PDB file of C-alpha atoms in Angstrom:
ATOM      1  CA  UNK A 160     -22.333  25.770  -6.788  1.00 49.00           C
ATOM      2  CA  UNK A 161     -20.161  22.632  -7.164  1.00 60.00           C
ATOM      3  CA  UNK A 162     -19.148  21.115  -3.878  1.00 83.00           C
ATOM      4  CA  UNK A 163     -15.395  20.670  -3.680  1.00 87.00           C
ATOM      5  CA  UNK A 164     -14.200  17.959  -1.294  1.00 92.00           C
ATOM      6  CA  UNK A 165     -11.953  19.129   1.744  1.00 95.00           C
ATOM      7  CA  UNK A 166      -9.376  16.429   0.655  1.00 96.00           C
ATOM      8  CA  UNK A 167      -5.827  16.685  -0.387  1.00 97.00           C
ATOM      9  CA  UNK A 168      -4.416  13.888  -2.456  1.00 97.00           C
ATOM     10  CA  UNK A 169      -0.839  13.143  -1.684  1.00 97.00           C
ATOM     11  CA  UNK A 170       1.108  11.169  -4.349  1.00 95.00           C
ATOM     12  CA  UNK A 171       4.716   9.988  -3.685  1.00 94.00           C
ATOM     13  CA  UNK A 172       6.539   9.481  -7.045  1.00 90.00           C
ATOM     14  CA  UNK A 173      10.059   8.363  -7.731  1.00 86.00           C
ATOM     15  CA  UNK A 174      11.428   8.900 -11.251  1.00 77.00           C
ATOM     16  CA  UNK A 175       8.861   8.310 -13.888  1.00 69.00           C
ATOM     17  CA  UNK A 176       7.215   4.879 -13.957  1.00 60.00           C
ATOM     18  CA  UNK A 177       4.880   5.876 -16.731  1.00 73.00           C
ATOM     19  CA  UNK A 178       1.547   5.758 -14.944  1.00 86.00           C
ATOM     20  CA  UNK A 179       1.562   9.228 -13.201  1.00 87.00           C
ATOM     21  CA  UNK A 180      -0.059  11.047 -16.166  1.00 85.00           C
ATOM     22  CA  UNK A 181      -2.959   8.492 -16.282  1.00 88.00           C
ATOM     23  CA  UNK A 182      -3.419   8.883 -12.428  1.00 92.00           C
ATOM     24  CA  UNK A 183      -3.811  12.578 -12.780  1.00 90.00           C
ATOM     25  CA  UNK A 184      -6.196  12.511 -15.554  1.00 89.00           C
ATOM     26  CA  UNK A 185      -8.444  10.030 -13.573  1.00 92.00           C
ATOM     27  CA  UNK A 186      -8.238  12.460 -10.531  1.00 93.00           C
ATOM     28  CA  UNK A 187      -9.253  15.261 -12.873  1.00 90.00           C
ATOM     29  CA  UNK A 188     -12.315  13.293 -13.873  1.00 90.00           C
ATOM     30  CA  UNK A 189     -13.504  12.596 -10.288  1.00 92.00           C
ATOM     31  CA  UNK A 190     -16.790  13.889  -9.219  1.00 90.00           C
ATOM     32  CA  UNK A 191     -17.019  15.692  -6.710  1.00 92.00           C
ATOM     33  CA  UNK A 192     -13.811  17.605  -7.474  1.00 92.00           C
ATOM     34  CA  UNK A 193     -10.855  17.545  -4.997  1.00 93.00           C
ATOM     35  CA  UNK A 194      -9.570  20.530  -3.220  1.00 94.00           C
ATOM     36  CA  UNK A 195      -5.739  19.847  -4.139  1.00 95.00           C
ATOM     37  CA  UNK A 196      -3.482  17.309  -5.455  1.00 95.00           C
ATOM     38  CA  UNK A 197       0.150  17.208  -4.385  1.00 95.00           C
ATOM     39  CA  UNK A 198       2.706  15.190  -6.102  1.00 92.00           C
ATOM     40  CA  UNK A 199       5.864  14.757  -4.008  1.00 92.00           C
ATOM     41  CA  UNK A 200       8.474  13.656  -6.596  1.00 89.00           C
ATOM     42  CA  UNK A 201      12.086  12.768  -6.325  1.00 87.00           C
ATOM     43  CA  UNK A 202      14.765  11.542  -8.650  1.00 81.00           C
ATOM     44  CA  UNK A 203      18.521  11.972  -9.483  1.00 66.00           C
ATOM     45  CA  UNK A 204      19.300  12.956 -11.877  1.00 56.00           C
ATOM     46  CA  UNK A 205      16.506  15.196 -12.804  1.00 56.00           C
ATOM     47  CA  UNK A 206      14.246  13.457 -15.243  1.00 55.00           C
ATOM     48  CA  UNK A 207      12.806  14.809 -18.505  1.00 56.00           C
ATOM     49  CA  UNK A 208       9.488  14.730 -16.673  1.00 54.00           C
ATOM     50  CA  UNK A 209      10.238  17.956 -15.013  1.00 52.00           C
ATOM     51  CA  UNK A 210      10.719  19.898 -18.202  1.00 51.00           C
ATOM     52  CA  UNK A 211       7.017  19.266 -18.892  1.00 55.00           C
ATOM     53  CA  UNK A 212       5.379  18.278 -15.620  1.00 55.00           C
ATOM     54  CA  UNK A 213       2.191  16.208 -15.661  1.00 58.00           C
ATOM     55  CA  UNK A 214      -1.048  17.930 -15.591  1.00 60.00           C
ATOM     56  CA  UNK A 215      -4.823  17.301 -15.970  1.00 62.00           C
ATOM     57  CA  UNK A 216      -7.108  20.226 -17.067  1.00 66.00           C
ATOM     58  CA  UNK A 217      -8.879  21.666 -14.171  1.00 72.00           C
ATOM     59  CA  UNK A 218      -6.904  19.764 -11.429  1.00 82.00           C
ATOM     60  CA  UNK A 219      -5.574  21.907  -8.657  1.00 88.00           C
ATOM     61  CA  UNK A 220      -2.130  20.387  -8.828  1.00 88.00           C
ATOM     62  CA  UNK A 221       1.045  21.169  -6.920  1.00 89.00           C
ATOM     63  CA  UNK A 222       4.250  19.443  -8.274  1.00 88.00           C
ATOM     64  CA  UNK A 223       7.127  19.222  -5.626  1.00 88.00           C
ATOM     65  CA  UNK A 224      10.516  17.887  -6.699  1.00 85.00           C
ATOM     66  CA  UNK A 225      13.756  16.735  -5.073  1.00 86.00           C
ATOM     67  CA  UNK A 226      17.086  15.878  -6.856  1.00 84.00           C
ATOM     68  CA  UNK A 227      17.702  13.562  -3.920  1.00 85.00           C
ATOM     69  CA  UNK A 228      15.714  10.326  -3.633  1.00 84.00           C
ATOM     70  CA  UNK A 229      13.150  10.437  -0.815  1.00 88.00           C
ATOM     71  CA  UNK A 230      11.806   7.382   0.977  1.00 90.00           C
ATOM     72  CA  UNK A 231       8.118   7.116   0.586  1.00 91.00           C
ATOM     73  CA  UNK A 232       7.410   8.288   4.044  1.00 93.00           C
ATOM     74  CA  UNK A 233       9.569  11.391   3.512  1.00 95.00           C
ATOM     75  CA  UNK A 234       7.713  12.103   0.216  1.00 94.00           C
ATOM     76  CA  UNK A 235       4.296  11.584   1.654  1.00 96.00           C
ATOM     77  CA  UNK A 236       5.106  13.871   4.791  1.00 96.00           C
ATOM     78  CA  UNK A 237       6.459  16.606   2.475  1.00 96.00           C
ATOM     79  CA  UNK A 238       3.123  16.522   0.471  1.00 95.00           C
ATOM     80  CA  UNK A 239       1.215  16.545   3.742  1.00 96.00           C
ATOM     81  CA  UNK A 240       2.848  19.614   4.910  1.00 95.00           C
ATOM     82  CA  UNK A 241       2.448  21.462   1.638  1.00 94.00           C
ATOM     83  CA  UNK A 242      -1.312  20.741   1.561  1.00 95.00           C
ATOM     84  CA  UNK A 243      -4.032  22.632   3.516  1.00 93.00           C
ATOM     85  CA  UNK A 244      -6.977  20.406   3.467  1.00 95.00           C
ATOM     86  CA  UNK A 245      -8.631  18.729   6.529  1.00 96.00           C
ATOM     87  CA  UNK A 246      -8.495  15.265   5.022  1.00 97.00           C
ATOM     88  CA  UNK A 247      -5.353  13.595   3.504  1.00 98.00           C
ATOM     89  CA  UNK A 248      -5.829  10.864   0.809  1.00 98.00           C
ATOM     90  CA  UNK A 249      -2.828   9.001  -0.177  1.00 97.00           C
ATOM     91  CA  UNK A 250      -2.322   7.328  -3.548  1.00 97.00           C
ATOM     92  CA  UNK A 251       0.760   5.530  -4.919  1.00 95.00           C
ATOM     93  CA  UNK A 252       1.834   6.586  -8.526  1.00 92.00           C
ATOM     94  CA  UNK A 253       1.117   3.151  -9.938  1.00 93.00           C
ATOM     95  CA  UNK A 254      -2.624   3.116  -9.103  1.00 95.00           C
ATOM     96  CA  UNK A 255      -5.693   4.727 -10.762  1.00 96.00           C
ATOM     97  CA  UNK A 256      -8.710   5.579  -8.683  1.00 96.00           C
ATOM     98  CA  UNK A 257     -11.929   4.056  -9.863  1.00 95.00           C
ATOM     99  CA  UNK A 258     -14.689   6.272 -11.290  1.00 91.00           C
ATOM    100  CA  UNK A 259     -16.577   6.578  -8.165  1.00 93.00           C
ATOM    101  CA  UNK A 260     -13.535   7.054  -5.824  1.00 97.00           C
ATOM    102  CA  UNK A 261     -14.193  10.670  -4.914  1.00 95.00           C
ATOM    103  CA  UNK A 262     -17.905   9.849  -4.423  1.00 95.00           C
ATOM    104  CA  UNK A 263     -16.867   7.218  -1.918  1.00 96.00           C
ATOM    105  CA  UNK A 264     -14.722   9.763  -0.194  1.00 95.00           C
ATOM    106  CA  UNK A 265     -17.437  12.133   0.159  1.00 94.00           C
ATOM    107  CA  UNK A 266     -19.523   9.723   2.155  1.00 94.00           C
ATOM    108  CA  UNK A 267     -16.731   9.115   4.564  1.00 95.00           C
ATOM    109  CA  UNK A 268     -15.880  12.761   5.363  1.00 94.00           C
ATOM    110  CA  UNK A 269     -17.773  13.180   8.725  1.00 92.00           C
ATOM    111  CA  UNK A 270     -16.449  13.968  12.156  1.00 90.00           C
ATOM    112  CA  UNK A 271     -17.431  10.423  13.354  1.00 92.00           C
ATOM    113  CA  UNK A 272     -14.670   9.099  11.063  1.00 95.00           C
ATOM    114  CA  UNK A 273     -11.864  11.600  12.165  1.00 95.00           C
ATOM    115  CA  UNK A 274     -10.485   8.738  14.473  1.00 96.00           C
ATOM    116  CA  UNK A 275     -10.264   6.186  11.717  1.00 96.00           C
ATOM    117  CA  UNK A 276      -7.537   5.427   9.259  1.00 97.00           C
ATOM    118  CA  UNK A 277      -9.270   4.150   6.149  1.00 97.00           C
ATOM    119  CA  UNK A 278      -7.548   1.743   3.735  1.00 97.00           C
ATOM    120  CA  UNK A 279      -9.156   1.435   0.377  1.00 97.00           C
ATOM    121  CA  UNK A 280      -9.291  -1.724  -1.887  1.00 97.00           C
ATOM    122  CA  UNK A 281      -6.847  -2.260  -4.720  1.00 97.00           C
ATOM    123  CA  UNK A 282      -8.029  -3.992  -7.914  1.00 96.00           C
ATOM    124  CA  UNK A 283      -6.146  -4.300 -11.235  1.00 94.00           C
ATOM    125  CA  UNK A 284      -5.657  -1.638 -13.912  1.00 91.00           C
ATOM    126  CA  UNK A 285      -3.226  -3.736 -15.866  1.00 89.00           C
ATOM    127  CA  UNK A 286      -2.792  -7.473 -14.959  1.00 90.00           C
ATOM    128  CA  UNK A 287       1.010  -7.578 -15.561  1.00 93.00           C
ATOM    129  CA  UNK A 288       0.332 -10.914 -17.231  1.00 96.00           C
ATOM    130  CA  UNK A 289       0.524 -14.306 -15.511  1.00 97.00           C
ATOM    131  CA  UNK A 290       3.160 -13.324 -12.990  1.00 98.00           C
ATOM    132  CA  UNK A 291       1.899  -9.768 -12.328  1.00 97.00           C
ATOM    133  CA  UNK A 292      -1.663 -11.193 -11.479  1.00 98.00           C
ATOM    134  CA  UNK A 293      -0.158 -14.008  -9.338  1.00 98.00           C
ATOM    135  CA  UNK A 294       1.747 -11.383  -7.246  1.00 98.00           C
ATOM    136  CA  UNK A 295      -1.461  -9.133  -6.935  1.00 98.00           C
ATOM    137  CA  UNK A 296      -3.092 -12.112  -5.237  1.00 97.00           C
ATOM    138  CA  UNK A 297      -0.418 -12.296  -2.765  1.00 97.00           C
ATOM    139  CA  UNK A 298       0.734  -8.729  -2.186  1.00 96.00           C
ATOM    140  CA  UNK A 299      -2.699  -7.116  -1.894  1.00 96.00           C
ATOM    141  CA  UNK A 300      -4.600 -10.198  -0.553  1.00 94.00           C
ATOM    142  CA  UNK A 301      -5.968  -8.325   2.483  1.00 94.00           C
ATOM    143  CA  UNK A 302      -7.432  -5.440   0.360  1.00 96.00           C
ATOM    144  CA  UNK A 303      -8.992  -7.053  -2.637  1.00 96.00           C
ATOM    145  CA  UNK A 304     -12.223  -5.319  -3.794  1.00 96.00           C
ATOM    146  CA  UNK A 305     -14.338  -8.241  -3.082  1.00 96.00           C
ATOM    147  CA  UNK A 306     -13.591  -8.517   0.686  1.00 96.00           C
ATOM    148  CA  UNK A 307     -15.918  -6.979   3.214  1.00 96.00           C
ATOM    149  CA  UNK A 308     -15.535  -3.846   5.261  1.00 96.00           C
ATOM    150  CA  UNK A 309     -13.759  -4.675   8.551  1.00 95.00           C
ATOM    151  CA  UNK A 310     -11.231  -3.525  11.229  1.00 95.00           C
ATOM    152  CA  UNK A 311      -7.718  -4.682  10.657  1.00 94.00           C
ATOM    153  CA  UNK A 312      -4.140  -4.337  12.013  1.00 92.00           C
ATOM    154  CA  UNK A 313      -2.664  -2.613   8.989  1.00 90.00           C
ATOM    155  CA  UNK A 314      -3.079  -2.393   5.328  1.00 89.00           C
ATOM    156  CA  UNK A 315      -1.500  -0.950   2.167  1.00 90.00           C
ATOM    157  CA  UNK A 316      -1.063   2.927   1.976  1.00 91.00           C
ATOM    158  CA  UNK A 317      -1.332   2.789  -1.841  1.00 94.00           C
ATOM    159  CA  UNK A 318      -5.019   3.887  -1.271  1.00 97.00           C
ATOM    160  CA  UNK A 319      -5.500   5.517   2.048  1.00 97.00           C
ATOM    161  CA  UNK A 320      -7.603   8.293   3.810  1.00 97.00           C
ATOM    162  CA  UNK A 321      -6.844   9.807   7.242  1.00 97.00           C
ATOM    163  CA  UNK A 322      -7.869  13.081   8.998  1.00 97.00           C
ATOM    164  CA  UNK A 323      -5.055  15.569   9.341  1.00 96.00           C
ATOM    165  CA  UNK A 324      -5.570  15.751  13.086  1.00 96.00           C
ATOM    166  CA  UNK A 325      -4.832  12.037  13.414  1.00 97.00           C
ATOM    167  CA  UNK A 326      -2.133  12.253  11.000  1.00 97.00           C
ATOM    168  CA  UNK A 327      -0.505  14.875  13.013  1.00 96.00           C
ATOM    169  CA  UNK A 328      -1.114  13.125  16.276  1.00 96.00           C
ATOM    170  CA  UNK A 329       0.705  10.092  15.109  1.00 95.00           C
ATOM    171  CA  UNK A 330       3.637  12.320  13.737  1.00 95.00           C
ATOM    172  CA  UNK A 331       3.169  11.313  10.127  1.00 95.00           C
ATOM    173  CA  UNK A 332       4.919   8.279   8.230  1.00 95.00           C
ATOM    174  CA  UNK A 333       8.287   7.133   9.560  1.00 93.00           C
ATOM    175  CA  UNK A 334      11.095   8.752   7.565  1.00 91.00           C
ATOM    176  CA  UNK A 335      14.112   6.658   8.481  1.00 87.00           C
ATOM    177  CA  UNK A 336      12.946   3.329   6.921  1.00 85.00           C
ATOM    178  CA  UNK A 337      12.283   2.545   3.317  1.00 83.00           C
ATOM    179  CA  UNK A 338       9.751  -0.217   3.623  1.00 85.00           C
ATOM    180  CA  UNK A 339       6.711  -1.043   5.862  1.00 88.00           C
ATOM    181  CA  UNK A 340       5.937   2.590   6.390  1.00 92.00           C
ATOM    182  CA  UNK A 341       2.307   1.914   5.979  1.00 93.00           C
ATOM    183  CA  UNK A 342       2.268  -0.855   8.626  1.00 94.00           C
ATOM    184  CA  UNK A 343       4.248   1.270  11.192  1.00 94.00           C
ATOM    185  CA  UNK A 344       1.973   4.286  10.620  1.00 95.00           C
ATOM    186  CA  UNK A 345      -1.191   2.262  11.100  1.00 96.00           C
ATOM    187  CA  UNK A 346       0.290   0.572  14.152  1.00 94.00           C
ATOM    188  CA  UNK A 347       0.826   3.996  15.662  1.00 94.00           C
ATOM    189  CA  UNK A 348      -2.621   5.068  14.963  1.00 96.00           C
ATOM    190  CA  UNK A 349      -3.876   1.910  16.956  1.00 94.00           C
ATOM    191  CA  UNK A 350      -1.607   2.821  19.850  1.00 93.00           C
ATOM    192  CA  UNK A 351      -3.212   6.290  19.909  1.00 93.00           C
ATOM    193  CA  UNK A 352      -6.725   4.849  20.064  1.00 94.00           C
ATOM    194  CA  UNK A 353      -7.574   5.132  16.357  1.00 96.00           C
ATOM    195  CA  UNK A 354      -9.141   2.255  14.397  1.00 96.00           C
ATOM    196  CA  UNK A 355      -7.667   1.018  11.022  1.00 96.00           C
ATOM    197  CA  UNK A 356     -10.696   0.199   8.784  1.00 96.00           C
ATOM    198  CA  UNK A 357     -10.710  -1.521   5.309  1.00 97.00           C
ATOM    199  CA  UNK A 358     -13.346   0.068   3.094  1.00 96.00           C
ATOM    200  CA  UNK A 359     -13.438  -1.888  -0.259  1.00 96.00           C
ATOM    201  CA  UNK A 360     -15.947   0.763  -1.843  1.00 96.00           C
ATOM    202  CA  UNK A 361     -12.930   3.168  -1.902  1.00 97.00           C
ATOM    203  CA  UNK A 362     -11.300   1.447  -4.789  1.00 97.00           C
ATOM    204  CA  UNK A 363      -8.189   2.122  -6.785  1.00 97.00           C
ATOM    205  CA  UNK A 364      -6.691  -0.197  -9.459  1.00 97.00           C
ATOM    206  CA  UNK A 365      -3.007  -1.165  -9.467  1.00 96.00           C
ATOM    207  CA  UNK A 366      -0.556  -1.563 -12.392  1.00 95.00           C
ATOM    208  CA  UNK A 367       0.984  -4.888 -11.819  1.00 96.00           C
ATOM    209  CA  UNK A 368       4.585  -5.588 -12.763  1.00 94.00           C
ATOM    210  CA  UNK A 369       5.425  -7.910 -15.486  1.00 95.00           C
ATOM    211  CA  UNK A 370       7.766 -10.945 -15.712  1.00 96.00           C
ATOM    212  CA  UNK A 371       8.706 -13.836 -13.364  1.00 97.00           C
ATOM    213  CA  UNK A 372      11.959 -12.471 -12.286  1.00 97.00           C
ATOM    214  CA  UNK A 373      10.640  -9.146 -11.205  1.00 97.00           C
ATOM    215  CA  UNK A 374       7.469 -10.409  -9.457  1.00 98.00           C
ATOM    216  CA  UNK A 375       9.515 -13.247  -7.619  1.00 98.00           C
ATOM    217  CA  UNK A 376      12.020 -10.651  -6.654  1.00 98.00           C
ATOM    218  CA  UNK A 377       9.475  -8.307  -5.369  1.00 97.00           C
ATOM    219  CA  UNK A 378       7.859 -11.116  -3.317  1.00 98.00           C
ATOM    220  CA  UNK A 379      11.132 -11.879  -1.768  1.00 98.00           C
ATOM    221  CA  UNK A 380      11.742  -8.295  -0.763  1.00 97.00           C
ATOM    222  CA  UNK A 381       8.169  -7.846   0.616  1.00 96.00           C
ATOM    223  CA  UNK A 382       8.686 -11.125   2.663  1.00 97.00           C
ATOM    224  CA  UNK A 383      12.008  -9.763   4.196  1.00 97.00           C
ATOM    225  CA  UNK A 384      10.296  -6.453   4.832  1.00 95.00           C
ATOM    226  CA  UNK A 385       7.422  -8.361   6.659  1.00 95.00           C
ATOM    227  CA  UNK A 386       9.763 -10.137   8.948  1.00 96.00           C
ATOM    228  CA  UNK A 387      11.799  -6.987   9.563  1.00 95.00           C
ATOM    229  CA  UNK A 388       8.821  -4.933  10.665  1.00 95.00           C
ATOM    230  CA  UNK A 389       7.737  -7.791  13.100  1.00 95.00           C
ATOM    231  CA  UNK A 390      11.218  -7.683  14.518  1.00 95.00           C
ATOM    232  CA  UNK A 391      10.401  -3.973  15.506  1.00 92.00           C
ATOM    233  CA  UNK A 392       6.758  -4.102  16.275  1.00 92.00           C
ATOM    234  CA  UNK A 393       4.454  -6.552  18.062  1.00 92.00           C
ATOM    235  CA  UNK A 394       2.205  -7.648  14.990  1.00 92.00           C
ATOM    236  CA  UNK A 395       0.350 -10.724  14.160  1.00 91.00           C
ATOM    237  CA  UNK A 396       2.832 -13.344  12.882  1.00 90.00           C
ATOM    238  CA  UNK A 397       5.571 -12.183  15.234  1.00 92.00           C
ATOM    239  CA  UNK A 398       5.958 -15.677  16.614  1.00 94.00           C
ATOM    240  CA  UNK A 399       7.568 -16.669  13.218  1.00 95.00           C
ATOM    241  CA  UNK A 400      10.376 -14.065  13.748  1.00 96.00           C
ATOM    242  CA  UNK A 401      10.881 -15.017  17.428  1.00 94.00           C
ATOM    243  CA  UNK A 402      11.106 -18.813  16.498  1.00 95.00           C
ATOM    244  CA  UNK A 403      12.381 -18.706  12.760  1.00 95.00           C
ATOM    245  CA  UNK A 404      12.071 -22.396  12.332  1.00 95.00           C
ATOM    246  CA  UNK A 405       8.285 -21.812  12.254  1.00 96.00           C
ATOM    247  CA  UNK A 406       8.522 -19.363   9.436  1.00 96.00           C
ATOM    248  CA  UNK A 407       8.183 -21.937   6.655  1.00 97.00           C
ATOM    249  CA  UNK A 408       4.774 -22.760   7.921  1.00 96.00           C
ATOM    250  CA  UNK A 409       3.578 -19.405   6.820  1.00 96.00           C
ATOM    251  CA  UNK A 410       3.498 -20.679   3.195  1.00 97.00           C
ATOM    252  CA  UNK A 411       0.662 -23.135   3.671  1.00 97.00           C
ATOM    253  CA  UNK A 412      -1.055 -20.835   6.143  1.00 96.00           C
ATOM    254  CA  UNK A 413      -1.148 -17.889   3.784  1.00 97.00           C
ATOM    255  CA  UNK A 414      -2.177 -20.290   0.835  1.00 97.00           C
ATOM    256  CA  UNK A 415      -5.180 -21.415   2.975  1.00 97.00           C
ATOM    257  CA  UNK A 416      -5.933 -17.817   3.832  1.00 97.00           C
ATOM    258  CA  UNK A 417      -6.013 -16.666   0.245  1.00 97.00           C
ATOM    259  CA  UNK A 418      -7.939 -19.700  -0.822  1.00 97.00           C
ATOM    260  CA  UNK A 419     -10.680 -19.145   1.791  1.00 97.00           C
ATOM    261  CA  UNK A 420     -11.104 -15.564   0.954  1.00 97.00           C
ATOM    262  CA  UNK A 421     -11.663 -16.088  -2.724  1.00 97.00           C
ATOM    263  CA  UNK A 422     -13.992 -19.082  -2.216  1.00 96.00           C
ATOM    264  CA  UNK A 423     -16.097 -17.182   0.314  1.00 96.00           C
ATOM    265  CA  UNK A 424     -16.240 -13.571  -1.106  1.00 96.00           C
ATOM    266  CA  UNK A 425     -14.434 -13.529  -4.440  1.00 94.00           C
ATOM    267  CA  UNK A 426     -16.982 -15.004  -6.690  1.00 92.00           C
ATOM    268  CA  UNK A 427     -15.748 -13.266  -9.854  1.00 92.00           C
ATOM    269  CA  UNK A 428     -12.127 -14.055  -9.134  1.00 95.00           C
ATOM    270  CA  UNK A 429     -12.370 -17.825  -8.536  1.00 96.00           C
ATOM    271  CA  UNK A 430     -11.456 -19.075 -12.013  1.00 96.00           C
ATOM    272  CA  UNK A 431      -8.758 -16.452 -12.211  1.00 97.00           C
ATOM    273  CA  UNK A 432      -7.286 -17.561  -8.850  1.00 97.00           C
ATOM    274  CA  UNK A 433      -7.361 -21.364  -9.917  1.00 97.00           C
ATOM    275  CA  UNK A 434      -5.758 -20.399 -13.283  1.00 97.00           C
ATOM    276  CA  UNK A 435      -2.844 -18.549 -11.448  1.00 98.00           C
ATOM    277  CA  UNK A 436      -2.591 -21.211  -8.608  1.00 97.00           C
ATOM    278  CA  UNK A 437       0.958 -22.395  -9.717  1.00 98.00           C
ATOM    279  CA  UNK A 438       2.121 -18.774  -9.854  1.00 98.00           C
ATOM    280  CA  UNK A 439       0.691 -17.883  -6.646  1.00 98.00           C
ATOM    281  CA  UNK A 440       2.362 -20.840  -4.902  1.00 98.00           C
ATOM    282  CA  UNK A 441       5.710 -19.890  -6.331  1.00 98.00           C
ATOM    283  CA  UNK A 442       5.338 -16.176  -5.368  1.00 98.00           C
ATOM    284  CA  UNK A 443       4.377 -17.351  -1.832  1.00 98.00           C
ATOM    285  CA  UNK A 444       7.467 -19.561  -1.748  1.00 98.00           C
ATOM    286  CA  UNK A 445       9.593 -16.569  -2.651  1.00 98.00           C
ATOM    287  CA  UNK A 446       7.793 -14.564  -0.114  1.00 98.00           C
ATOM    288  CA  UNK A 447       8.255 -17.169   2.545  1.00 98.00           C
ATOM    289  CA  UNK A 448      12.057 -17.569   1.836  1.00 98.00           C
ATOM    290  CA  UNK A 449      12.534 -13.757   2.218  1.00 98.00           C
ATOM    291  CA  UNK A 450      10.657 -13.903   5.359  1.00 97.00           C
ATOM    292  CA  UNK A 451      12.589 -16.858   6.714  1.00 97.00           C
ATOM    293  CA  UNK A 452      15.900 -15.526   5.885  1.00 97.00           C
ATOM    294  CA  UNK A 453      15.288 -12.190   7.618  1.00 97.00           C
ATOM    295  CA  UNK A 454      13.792 -14.035  10.591  1.00 96.00           C
ATOM    296  CA  UNK A 455      17.097 -16.062  10.927  1.00 95.00           C
ATOM    297  CA  UNK A 456      19.262 -12.945  10.328  1.00 92.00           C
ATOM    298  CA  UNK A 457      17.280 -11.187  13.152  1.00 80.00           C
ATOM    299  CA  UNK A 458      18.116 -14.080  15.555  1.00 67.00           C
ATOM    300  CA  UNK A 459      21.782 -14.039  14.450  1.00 55.00           C
ATOM    301  CA  UNK A 460      22.187 -10.387  14.976  1.00 54.00           C
ATOM    302  CA  UNK A 461      20.592 -10.537  18.493  1.00 48.00           C
ATOM    303  CA  UNK A 462      22.970 -13.548  19.418  1.00 42.00           C
ATOM    304  CA  UNK A 463      25.964 -11.526  18.270  1.00 39.00           C
ATOM    305  CA  UNK A 464      24.812  -8.482  20.272  1.00 39.00           C
ATOM    306  CA  UNK A 465      24.292 -10.691  23.424  1.00 37.00           C
ATOM    307  CA  UNK A 466      27.681 -12.370  22.891  1.00 39.00           C
ATOM    308  CA  UNK A 467      29.552  -9.165  22.589  1.00 34.00           C
TER     309      UNK A 467
END
């Protein structure tokens, strides 16, 4: 008898970015098989996607839809409520799990890990060209596949595993904010005595965006979001939002951090990193600009509140 993993895979999805079908096919090919897959979809107006919902033969798929756009935290929580498995795995709709992804899951499903939030690694399914690859080095620099297993403050929820009891204890993902829901959720896990753990063997590959304008714009928005979440929560790097004149120093600090990680652990990525160095520097510049603007905006808002 084939063992079925007691795991529900939750996939928040907005509109149709073209990768959802490939993700479901990859999940249907996993071994051991998964107990259930829940796609929590939203879009307005209703897309053609709904007239013929995506599927994969043999995959126990539930497709939920809302005509109103849902923030990712809302979509993930809705999928979790619909599922029945003891473990919850979260994948974004622009990633594809590696061939041994479910096998790695199987090795992690034990009671000793119930008080851990696992963050998997993110490689590349499609590079997105020069700019997409440059963004990948920056956006997912803490969860690259070549990095070691370790305890972290937070990571990307694009590839994540958590026990339902811990998920319920935290209260799920925050629903009132659009960005940084993963950082906020993992911070709440830590406050409740759980450990956030990066496990590179739990690998999924990301479809990177293409084009300089799109990638630079995304880096800018991530930078603003990174500052905004540090204005709410006591996270590493918070000094730069309390004293915004320090924020530009994050550019050389992050560049040194990325370089150190690639040189120490990323043997197969070193020449790729060197080739994309100019793009990485510009992506980091855009990220730092976004972070700095938000840091100063927060100080201004605080000053206005105090003055009034």
